[in-house]
CSV table of C-alpha atoms in Angstrom, one decimal:
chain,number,residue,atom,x,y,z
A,1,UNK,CA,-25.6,-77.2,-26.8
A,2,UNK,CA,-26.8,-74.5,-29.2
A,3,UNK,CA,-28.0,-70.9,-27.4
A,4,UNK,CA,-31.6,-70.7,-27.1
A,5,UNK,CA,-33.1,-67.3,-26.6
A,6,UNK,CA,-37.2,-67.3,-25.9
A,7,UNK,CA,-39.1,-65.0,-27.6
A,8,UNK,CA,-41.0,-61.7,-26.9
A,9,UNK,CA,-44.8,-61.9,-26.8
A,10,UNK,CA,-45.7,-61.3,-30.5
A,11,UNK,CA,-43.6,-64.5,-31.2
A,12,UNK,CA,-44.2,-66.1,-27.7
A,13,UNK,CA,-44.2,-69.4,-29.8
A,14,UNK,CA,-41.1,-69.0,-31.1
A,15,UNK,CA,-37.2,-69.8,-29.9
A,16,UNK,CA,-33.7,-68.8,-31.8
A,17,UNK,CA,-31.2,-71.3,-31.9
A,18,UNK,CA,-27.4,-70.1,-32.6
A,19,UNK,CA,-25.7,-72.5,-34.7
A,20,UNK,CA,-21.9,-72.3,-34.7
A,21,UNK,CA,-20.9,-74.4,-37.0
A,22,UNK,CA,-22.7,-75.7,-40.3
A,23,UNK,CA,-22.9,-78.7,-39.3
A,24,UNK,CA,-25.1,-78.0,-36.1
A,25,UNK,CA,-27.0,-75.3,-38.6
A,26,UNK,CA,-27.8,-78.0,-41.3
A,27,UNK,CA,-28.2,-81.1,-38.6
A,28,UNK,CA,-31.8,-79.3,-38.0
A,29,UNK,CA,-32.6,-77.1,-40.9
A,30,UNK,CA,-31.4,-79.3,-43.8
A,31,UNK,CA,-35.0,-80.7,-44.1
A,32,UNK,CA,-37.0,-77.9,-44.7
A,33,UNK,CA,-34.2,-76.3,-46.8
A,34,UNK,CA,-34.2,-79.0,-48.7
A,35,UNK,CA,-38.0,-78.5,-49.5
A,36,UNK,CA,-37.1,-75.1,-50.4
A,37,UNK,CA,-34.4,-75.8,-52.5
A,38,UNK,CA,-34.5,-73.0,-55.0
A,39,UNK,CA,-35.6,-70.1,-52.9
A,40,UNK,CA,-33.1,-71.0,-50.1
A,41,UNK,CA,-30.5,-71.6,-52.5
A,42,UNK,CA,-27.5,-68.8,-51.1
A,43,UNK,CA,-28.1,-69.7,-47.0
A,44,UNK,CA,-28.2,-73.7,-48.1
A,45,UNK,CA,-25.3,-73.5,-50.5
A,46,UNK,CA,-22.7,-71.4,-48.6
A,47,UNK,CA,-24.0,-73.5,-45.9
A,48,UNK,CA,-22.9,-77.2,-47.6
A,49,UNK,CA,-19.9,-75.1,-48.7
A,50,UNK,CA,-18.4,-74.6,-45.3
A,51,UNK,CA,-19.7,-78.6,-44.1
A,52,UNK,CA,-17.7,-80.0,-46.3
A,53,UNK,CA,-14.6,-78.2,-45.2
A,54,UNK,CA,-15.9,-78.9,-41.4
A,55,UNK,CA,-16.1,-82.9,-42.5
A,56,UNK,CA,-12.5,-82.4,-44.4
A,57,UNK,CA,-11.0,-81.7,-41.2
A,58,UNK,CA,-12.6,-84.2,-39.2
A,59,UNK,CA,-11.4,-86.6,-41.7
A,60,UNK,CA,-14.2,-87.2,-43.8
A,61,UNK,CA,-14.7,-86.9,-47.2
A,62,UNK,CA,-17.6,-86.3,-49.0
A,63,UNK,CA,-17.8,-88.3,-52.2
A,64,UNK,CA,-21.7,-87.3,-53.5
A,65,UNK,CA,-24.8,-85.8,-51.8
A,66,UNK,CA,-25.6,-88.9,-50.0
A,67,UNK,CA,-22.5,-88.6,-48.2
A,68,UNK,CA,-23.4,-85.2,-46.7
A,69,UNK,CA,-26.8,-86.7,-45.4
A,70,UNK,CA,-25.1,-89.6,-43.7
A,71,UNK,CA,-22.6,-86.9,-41.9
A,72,UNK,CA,-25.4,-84.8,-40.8
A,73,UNK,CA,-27.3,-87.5,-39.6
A,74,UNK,CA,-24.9,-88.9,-37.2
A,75,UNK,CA,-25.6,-88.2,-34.0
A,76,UNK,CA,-22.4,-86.7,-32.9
A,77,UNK,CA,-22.1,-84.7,-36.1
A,78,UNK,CA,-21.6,-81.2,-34.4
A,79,UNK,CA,-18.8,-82.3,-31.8
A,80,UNK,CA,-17.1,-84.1,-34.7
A,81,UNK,CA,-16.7,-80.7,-36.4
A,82,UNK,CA,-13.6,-78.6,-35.0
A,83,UNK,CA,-14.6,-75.4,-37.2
A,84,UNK,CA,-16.5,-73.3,-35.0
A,85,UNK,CA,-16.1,-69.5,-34.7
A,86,UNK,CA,-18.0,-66.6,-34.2
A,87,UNK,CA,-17.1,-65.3,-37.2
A,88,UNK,CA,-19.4,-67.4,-39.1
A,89,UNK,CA,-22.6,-68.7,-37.5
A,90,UNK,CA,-26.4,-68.9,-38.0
A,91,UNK,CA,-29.5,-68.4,-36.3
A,92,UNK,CA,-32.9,-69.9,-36.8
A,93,UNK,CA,-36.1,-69.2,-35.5
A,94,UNK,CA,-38.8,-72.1,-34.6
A,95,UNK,CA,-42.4,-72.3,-34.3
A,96,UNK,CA,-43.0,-74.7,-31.5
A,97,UNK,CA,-46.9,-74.1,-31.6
A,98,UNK,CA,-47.3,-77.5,-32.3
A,99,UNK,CA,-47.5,-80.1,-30.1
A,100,UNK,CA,-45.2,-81.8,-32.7
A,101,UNK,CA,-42.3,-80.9,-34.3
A,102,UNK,CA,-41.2,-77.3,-34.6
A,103,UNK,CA,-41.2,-75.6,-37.7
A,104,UNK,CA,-38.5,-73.2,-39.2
A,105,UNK,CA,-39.8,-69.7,-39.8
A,106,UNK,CA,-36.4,-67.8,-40.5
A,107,UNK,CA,-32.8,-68.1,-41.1
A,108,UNK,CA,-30.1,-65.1,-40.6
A,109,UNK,CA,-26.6,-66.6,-41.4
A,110,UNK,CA,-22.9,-64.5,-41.0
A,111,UNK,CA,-20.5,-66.1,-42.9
A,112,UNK,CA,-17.7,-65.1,-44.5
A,113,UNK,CA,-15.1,-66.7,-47.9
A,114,UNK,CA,-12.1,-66.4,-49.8
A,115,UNK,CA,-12.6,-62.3,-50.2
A,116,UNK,CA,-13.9,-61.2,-46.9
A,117,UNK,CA,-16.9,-61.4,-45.3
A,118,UNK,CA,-20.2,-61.6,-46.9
A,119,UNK,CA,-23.4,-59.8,-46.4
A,120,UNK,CA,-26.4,-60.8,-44.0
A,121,UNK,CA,-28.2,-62.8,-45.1
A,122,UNK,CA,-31.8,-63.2,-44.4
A,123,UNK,CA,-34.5,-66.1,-45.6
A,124,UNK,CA,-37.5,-67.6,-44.9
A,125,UNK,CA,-39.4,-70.6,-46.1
A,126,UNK,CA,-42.5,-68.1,-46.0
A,127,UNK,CA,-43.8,-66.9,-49.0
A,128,UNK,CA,-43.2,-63.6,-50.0
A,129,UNK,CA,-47.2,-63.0,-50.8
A,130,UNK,CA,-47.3,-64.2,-47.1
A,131,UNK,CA,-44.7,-62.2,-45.4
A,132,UNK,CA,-47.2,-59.3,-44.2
A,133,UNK,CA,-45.8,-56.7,-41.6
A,134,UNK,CA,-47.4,-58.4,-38.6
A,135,UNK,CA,-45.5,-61.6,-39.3
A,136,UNK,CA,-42.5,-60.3,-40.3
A,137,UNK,CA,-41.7,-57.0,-37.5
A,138,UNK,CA,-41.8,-59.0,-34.5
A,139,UNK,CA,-39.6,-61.7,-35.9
A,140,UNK,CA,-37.2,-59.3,-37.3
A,141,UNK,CA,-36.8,-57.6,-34.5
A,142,UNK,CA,-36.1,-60.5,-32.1
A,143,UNK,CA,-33.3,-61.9,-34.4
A,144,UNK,CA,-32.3,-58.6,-34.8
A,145,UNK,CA,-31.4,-58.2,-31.0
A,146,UNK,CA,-30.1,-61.7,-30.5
A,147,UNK,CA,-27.5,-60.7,-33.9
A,148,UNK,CA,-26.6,-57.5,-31.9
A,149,UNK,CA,-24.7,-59.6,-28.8
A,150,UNK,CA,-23.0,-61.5,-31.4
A,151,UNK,CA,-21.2,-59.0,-33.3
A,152,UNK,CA,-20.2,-55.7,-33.6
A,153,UNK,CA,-22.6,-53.2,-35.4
A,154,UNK,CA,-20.0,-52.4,-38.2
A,155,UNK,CA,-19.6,-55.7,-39.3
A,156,UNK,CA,-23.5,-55.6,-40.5
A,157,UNK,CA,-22.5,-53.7,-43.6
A,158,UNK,CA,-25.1,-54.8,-45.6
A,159,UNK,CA,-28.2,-56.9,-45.4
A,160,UNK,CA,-29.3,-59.2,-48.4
A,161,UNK,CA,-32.7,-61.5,-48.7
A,162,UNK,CA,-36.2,-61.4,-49.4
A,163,UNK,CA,-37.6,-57.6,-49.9
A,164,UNK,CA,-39.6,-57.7,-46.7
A,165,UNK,CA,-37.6,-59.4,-44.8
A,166,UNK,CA,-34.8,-57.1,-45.4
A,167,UNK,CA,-36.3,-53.6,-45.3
A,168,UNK,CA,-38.3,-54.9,-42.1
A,169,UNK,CA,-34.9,-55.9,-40.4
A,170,UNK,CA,-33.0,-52.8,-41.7
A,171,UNK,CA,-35.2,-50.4,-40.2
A,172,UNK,CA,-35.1,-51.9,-36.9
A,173,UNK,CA,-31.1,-52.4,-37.4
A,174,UNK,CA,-30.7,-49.3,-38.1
A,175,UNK,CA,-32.8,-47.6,-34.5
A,176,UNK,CA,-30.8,-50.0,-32.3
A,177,UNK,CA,-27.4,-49.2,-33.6
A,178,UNK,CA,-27.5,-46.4,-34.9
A,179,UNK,CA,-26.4,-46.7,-38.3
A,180,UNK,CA,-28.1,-45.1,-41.0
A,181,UNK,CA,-29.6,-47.2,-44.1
A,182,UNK,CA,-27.2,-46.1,-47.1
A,183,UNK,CA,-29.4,-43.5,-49.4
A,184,UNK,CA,-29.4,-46.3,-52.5
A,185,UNK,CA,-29.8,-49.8,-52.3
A,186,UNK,CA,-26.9,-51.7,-53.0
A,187,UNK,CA,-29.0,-54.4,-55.1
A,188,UNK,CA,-32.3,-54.6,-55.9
A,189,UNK,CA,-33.3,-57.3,-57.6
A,190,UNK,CA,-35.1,-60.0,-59.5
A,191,UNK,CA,-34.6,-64.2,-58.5
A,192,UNK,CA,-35.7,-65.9,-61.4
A,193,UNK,CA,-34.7,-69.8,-62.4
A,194,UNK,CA,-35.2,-71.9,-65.5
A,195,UNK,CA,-35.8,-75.4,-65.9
A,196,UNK,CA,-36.6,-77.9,-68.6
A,197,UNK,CA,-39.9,-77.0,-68.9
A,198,UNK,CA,-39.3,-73.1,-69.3
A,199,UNK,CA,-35.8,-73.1,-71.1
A,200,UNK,CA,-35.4,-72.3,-74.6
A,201,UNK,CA,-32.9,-73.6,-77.5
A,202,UNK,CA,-31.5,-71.4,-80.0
A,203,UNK,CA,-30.3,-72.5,-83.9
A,204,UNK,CA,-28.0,-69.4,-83.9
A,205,UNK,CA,-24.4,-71.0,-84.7
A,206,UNK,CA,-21.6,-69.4,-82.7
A,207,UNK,CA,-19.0,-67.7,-85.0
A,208,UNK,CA,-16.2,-69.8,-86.4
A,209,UNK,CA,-13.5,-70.1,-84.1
A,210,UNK,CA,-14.8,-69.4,-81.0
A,211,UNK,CA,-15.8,-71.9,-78.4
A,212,UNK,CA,-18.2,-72.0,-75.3
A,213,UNK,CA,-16.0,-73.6,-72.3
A,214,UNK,CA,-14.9,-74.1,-68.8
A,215,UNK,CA,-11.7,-71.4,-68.0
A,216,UNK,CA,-8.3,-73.2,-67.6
A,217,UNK,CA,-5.4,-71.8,-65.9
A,218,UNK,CA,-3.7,-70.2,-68.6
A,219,UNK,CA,-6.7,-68.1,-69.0
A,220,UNK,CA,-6.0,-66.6,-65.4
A,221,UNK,CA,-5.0,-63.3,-66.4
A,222,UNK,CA,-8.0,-62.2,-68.6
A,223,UNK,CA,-10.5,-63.8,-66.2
A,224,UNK,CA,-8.9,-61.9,-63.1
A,225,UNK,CA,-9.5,-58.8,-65.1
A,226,UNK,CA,-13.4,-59.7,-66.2
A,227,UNK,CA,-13.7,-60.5,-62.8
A,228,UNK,CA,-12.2,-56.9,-61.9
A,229,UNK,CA,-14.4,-55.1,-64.4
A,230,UNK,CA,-17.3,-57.0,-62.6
A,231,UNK,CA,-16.8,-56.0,-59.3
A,232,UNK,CA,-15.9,-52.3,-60.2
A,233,UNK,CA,-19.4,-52.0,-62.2
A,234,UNK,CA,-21.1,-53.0,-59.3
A,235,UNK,CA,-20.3,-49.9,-57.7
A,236,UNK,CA,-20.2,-51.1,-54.1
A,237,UNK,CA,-17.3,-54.0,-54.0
A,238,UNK,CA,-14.5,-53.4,-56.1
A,239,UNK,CA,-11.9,-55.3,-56.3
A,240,UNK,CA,-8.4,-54.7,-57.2
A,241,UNK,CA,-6.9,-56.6,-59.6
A,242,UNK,CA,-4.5,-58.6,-56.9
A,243,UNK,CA,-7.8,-59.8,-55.5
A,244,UNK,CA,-9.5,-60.2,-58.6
A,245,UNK,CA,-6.3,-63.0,-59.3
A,246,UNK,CA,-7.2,-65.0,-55.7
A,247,UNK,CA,-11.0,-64.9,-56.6
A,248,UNK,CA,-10.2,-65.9,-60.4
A,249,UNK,CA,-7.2,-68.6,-59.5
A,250,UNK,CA,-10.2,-70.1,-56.8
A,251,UNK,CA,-13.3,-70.1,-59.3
A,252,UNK,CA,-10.7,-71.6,-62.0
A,253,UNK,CA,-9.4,-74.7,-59.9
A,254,UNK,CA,-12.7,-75.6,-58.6
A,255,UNK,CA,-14.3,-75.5,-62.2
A,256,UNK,CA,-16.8,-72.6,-61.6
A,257,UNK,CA,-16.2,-70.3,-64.2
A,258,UNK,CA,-17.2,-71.1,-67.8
A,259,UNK,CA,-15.7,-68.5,-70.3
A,260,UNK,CA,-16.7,-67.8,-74.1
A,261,UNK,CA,-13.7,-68.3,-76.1
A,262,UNK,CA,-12.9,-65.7,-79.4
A,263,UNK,CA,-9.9,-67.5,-81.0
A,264,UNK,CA,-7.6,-66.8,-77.5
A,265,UNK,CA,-9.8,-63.2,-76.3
A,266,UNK,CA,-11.8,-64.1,-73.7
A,267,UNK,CA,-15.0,-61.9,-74.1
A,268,UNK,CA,-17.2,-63.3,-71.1
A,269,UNK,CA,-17.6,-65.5,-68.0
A,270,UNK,CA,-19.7,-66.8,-66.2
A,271,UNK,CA,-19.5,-68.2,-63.0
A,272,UNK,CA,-21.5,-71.3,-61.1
A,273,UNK,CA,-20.7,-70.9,-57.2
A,274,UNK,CA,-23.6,-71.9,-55.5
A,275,UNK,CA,-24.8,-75.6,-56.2
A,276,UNK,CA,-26.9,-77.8,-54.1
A,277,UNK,CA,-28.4,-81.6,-54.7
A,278,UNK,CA,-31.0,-80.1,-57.1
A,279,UNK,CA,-30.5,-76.7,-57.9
A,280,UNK,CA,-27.2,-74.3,-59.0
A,281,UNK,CA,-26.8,-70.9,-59.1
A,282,UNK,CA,-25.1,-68.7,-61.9
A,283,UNK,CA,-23.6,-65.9,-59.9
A,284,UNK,CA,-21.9,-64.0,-62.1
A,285,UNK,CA,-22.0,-62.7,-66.0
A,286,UNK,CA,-19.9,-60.4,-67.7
A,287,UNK,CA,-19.2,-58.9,-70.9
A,288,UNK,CA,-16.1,-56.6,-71.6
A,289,UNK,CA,-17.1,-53.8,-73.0
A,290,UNK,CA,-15.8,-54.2,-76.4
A,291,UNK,CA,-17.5,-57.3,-77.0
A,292,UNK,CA,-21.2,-56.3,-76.1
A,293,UNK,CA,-23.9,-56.7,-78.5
A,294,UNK,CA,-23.0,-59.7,-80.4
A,295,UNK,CA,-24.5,-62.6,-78.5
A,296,UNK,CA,-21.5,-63.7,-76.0
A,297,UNK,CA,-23.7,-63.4,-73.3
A,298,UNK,CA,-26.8,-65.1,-74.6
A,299,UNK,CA,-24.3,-68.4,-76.3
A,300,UNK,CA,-22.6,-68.6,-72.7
A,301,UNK,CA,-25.7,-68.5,-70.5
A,302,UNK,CA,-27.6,-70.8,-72.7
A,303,UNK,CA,-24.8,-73.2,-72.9
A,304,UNK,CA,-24.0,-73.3,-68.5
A,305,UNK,CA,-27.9,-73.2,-68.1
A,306,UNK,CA,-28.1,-76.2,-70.8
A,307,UNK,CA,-25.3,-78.2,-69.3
A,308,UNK,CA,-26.1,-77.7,-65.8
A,309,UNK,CA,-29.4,-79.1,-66.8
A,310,UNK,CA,-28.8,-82.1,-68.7
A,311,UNK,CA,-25.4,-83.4,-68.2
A,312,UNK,CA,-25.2,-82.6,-64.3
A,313,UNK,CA,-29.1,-83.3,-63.8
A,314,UNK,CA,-30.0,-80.2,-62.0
A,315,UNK,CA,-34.3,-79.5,-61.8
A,316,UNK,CA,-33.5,-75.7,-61.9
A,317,UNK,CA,-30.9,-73.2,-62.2
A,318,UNK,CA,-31.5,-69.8,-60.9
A,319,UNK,CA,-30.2,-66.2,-60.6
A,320,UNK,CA,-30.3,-62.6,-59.3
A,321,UNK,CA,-30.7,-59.7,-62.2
A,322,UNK,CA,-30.9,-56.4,-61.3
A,323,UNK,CA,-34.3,-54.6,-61.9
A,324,UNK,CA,-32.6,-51.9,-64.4
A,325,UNK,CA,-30.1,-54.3,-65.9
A,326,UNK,CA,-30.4,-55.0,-69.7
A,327,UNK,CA,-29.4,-58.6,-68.8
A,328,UNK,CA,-32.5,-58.9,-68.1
A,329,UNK,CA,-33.4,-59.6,-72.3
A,330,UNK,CA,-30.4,-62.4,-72.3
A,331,UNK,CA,-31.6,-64.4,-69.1
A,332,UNK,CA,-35.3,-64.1,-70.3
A,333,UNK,CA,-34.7,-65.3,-74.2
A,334,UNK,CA,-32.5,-68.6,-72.6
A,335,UNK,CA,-35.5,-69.4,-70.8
A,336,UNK,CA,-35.4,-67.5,-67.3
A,337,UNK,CA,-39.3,-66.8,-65.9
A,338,UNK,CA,-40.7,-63.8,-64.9
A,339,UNK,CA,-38.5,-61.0,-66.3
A,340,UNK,CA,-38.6,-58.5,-68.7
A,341,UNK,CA,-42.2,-57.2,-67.3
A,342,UNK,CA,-43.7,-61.0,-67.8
A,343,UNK,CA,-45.8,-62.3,-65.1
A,344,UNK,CA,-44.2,-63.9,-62.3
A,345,UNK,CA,-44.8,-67.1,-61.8
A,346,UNK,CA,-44.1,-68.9,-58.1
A,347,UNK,CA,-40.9,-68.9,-57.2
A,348,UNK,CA,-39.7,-65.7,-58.8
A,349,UNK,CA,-39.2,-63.2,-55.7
A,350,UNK,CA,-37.9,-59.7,-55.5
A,351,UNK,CA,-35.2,-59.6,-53.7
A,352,UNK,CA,-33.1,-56.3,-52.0
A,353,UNK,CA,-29.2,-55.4,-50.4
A,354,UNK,CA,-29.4,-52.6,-48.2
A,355,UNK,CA,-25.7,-50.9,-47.0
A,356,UNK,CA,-25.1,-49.4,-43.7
A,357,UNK,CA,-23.6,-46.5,-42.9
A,358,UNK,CA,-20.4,-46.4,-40.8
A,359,UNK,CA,-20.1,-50.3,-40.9
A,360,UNK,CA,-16.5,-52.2,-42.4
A,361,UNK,CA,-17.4,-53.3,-46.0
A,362,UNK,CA,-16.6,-57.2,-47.0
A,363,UNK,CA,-17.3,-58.6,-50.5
A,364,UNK,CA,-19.1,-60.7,-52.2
């Protein structure tokens, strides 16, 4: 049976559940994450990630997205699953105002992957334009304290989600343990999406000899080193380039990486890690530097976006860009809403990482 810790006053209606394992996690949340599809894209993807590896060693298979359904709605789902450690688990928070079924407010979920372990991550099916500082303090704070018993204080190097979400929880992080909030943000940040209705073709032709296509094997090498060069802009995770082979070899095999082909150079990549029933995130983008301003970019993006799309049916794809990134122009021109100072429709949020001082940094 799953922890349940009741609330303080200002959320006297509310309980948090530990989940430790994703299949306990998804067995109640998968519903309203489902609704939220797009917005809840990094806690439900990871999430289905980890299940199906759960289901693999129980010795089931999943086949298609039905398949995950029918395995979560068994009733003996969670003691099926053998994976369960503290080092990955989740906790939601409930609204059981109603008389009828509780509703999920907020998700915190400490997983980790190939490369280490990954941020916090925080999320809510709230809206941002409803996540006011009297909603959000007391539930940040309550999770906040339950996350504290369940690990130690340096493995919370960083906190990623939602912008009010996370400088809400930081600041309360940060007075309980002790840890300072790092001077500069490790990400601040834009989630955008496209879909049919907003993405845009292009008539440009792509040079003679080059090709737009998934990475193979023999391409190993130069994609370990774009993934390298990726990592080592971002400042905050670098990787060196015996990591960036484990992380290339793994996006390779499972045909996530798309690469744009120059007659053998590989100029860019682009990797699709995250992808739910509906909805699949493009997660990464690079350029080496001698092959910037000539398009790669754009053709690559348009091309993933366009396939992931059509041939594999998704309604949306979306993606994080940085505030002062340039990428900005490319994502915007294939089709990506609300960037480049444009309005912002629904479902483009502004989203924030914030480091902690003194903790043990992971990767992702």
């Amino acid at each position: 049976m799953p922890a349940l810790t009741t609330s303080q006053p200002s959320t006297s209606n509310s309980i948090i559940i530990q989940h430790d394992s994703a299949s306990e996690f998804l067995a109640l949340a998968y519903p309203t994450l489902r609704r939220h599809e797009a917005s809840a894209n990094i806690v439900l993807a990871h999430a289905l990630k980890r299940v199906t590896t759960e289901a693999a060693m129980a010795g089931f298979q999943f086949a298609s997205d039905d398949d995950v359904e029918d395995w979560l709605s068994c009733a003996d789902a969670s003691s099926l699953s053998p994976h369960r450690s503290s080092d990955a688990f989740w906790l939601t928070m409930w609204n059981t105002s109603s008389s009828h079924v509780p509703t999920l407010e907020l998700v915190l979920a400490c997983v980790n992957w190939t490369l280490g372990e990954y941020p916090i991550f925080l999320w809510s099916p709230q809206s941002q334009s409803a996540q006011t500082t009297a909603w959000v303090a007391p539930r940040v704070a309550k999770i906040a304290e339950h996350l504290r018993f369940c690990v130690p204080s340096e493995r919370v190097f960083s906190v990623f989600g939602m912008t009010p979400l996370v400088k809400a929880f930081s600041r309360y992080w940060s007075d309980m343990t002790g840890h300072a909030i790092e001077a500069e943000p490790f990400y601040s940040a834009y989630f955008s999406y496209c879909n049919a209705d907003t993405f845009k073709e292009s008539d440009a032709p792509l040079p003679v000899g080059h090709r737009l296509r998934r990475a193979r094997l023999a391409d190993l090498p130069q994609v370990a080193q774009l993934c390298k060069e990726f990592a080592d802009d971002s400042v905050y995770f670098p990787l060196s380039i015996e990591r960036a082979l484990i992380e290339a070899r793994e996006l390779i095999t499972k045909r996530q990486i798309w690469v744009y082909d120059a007659e053998g150079d590989i100029s860019t990549i682009c990797a699709v890690t995250r992808n739910t029933h509906r909805v699949s995130a493009i997660t990464k983008v690079y350029t080496t530097p001698r092959w910037r301003r000539r398009g790669c970019a754009e053709f690559l993006v348009r091309e993933v976006t366009a396939r992931l799309l059509s041939d594999c049916g998704k309604d949306c794809v979306v993606l994080y860009v940085g505030h002062e990134n340039s990428a900005q122009k490319v994502y915007d021109r294939v089709g990506y809403a609300g960037l480049c100072g444009k309005p912002k429709p629904a479902g483009v949020e502004d989203s924030i990482e914030l480091g902690f001082v003194g903790t043990k940094r992971g990767h992702w």
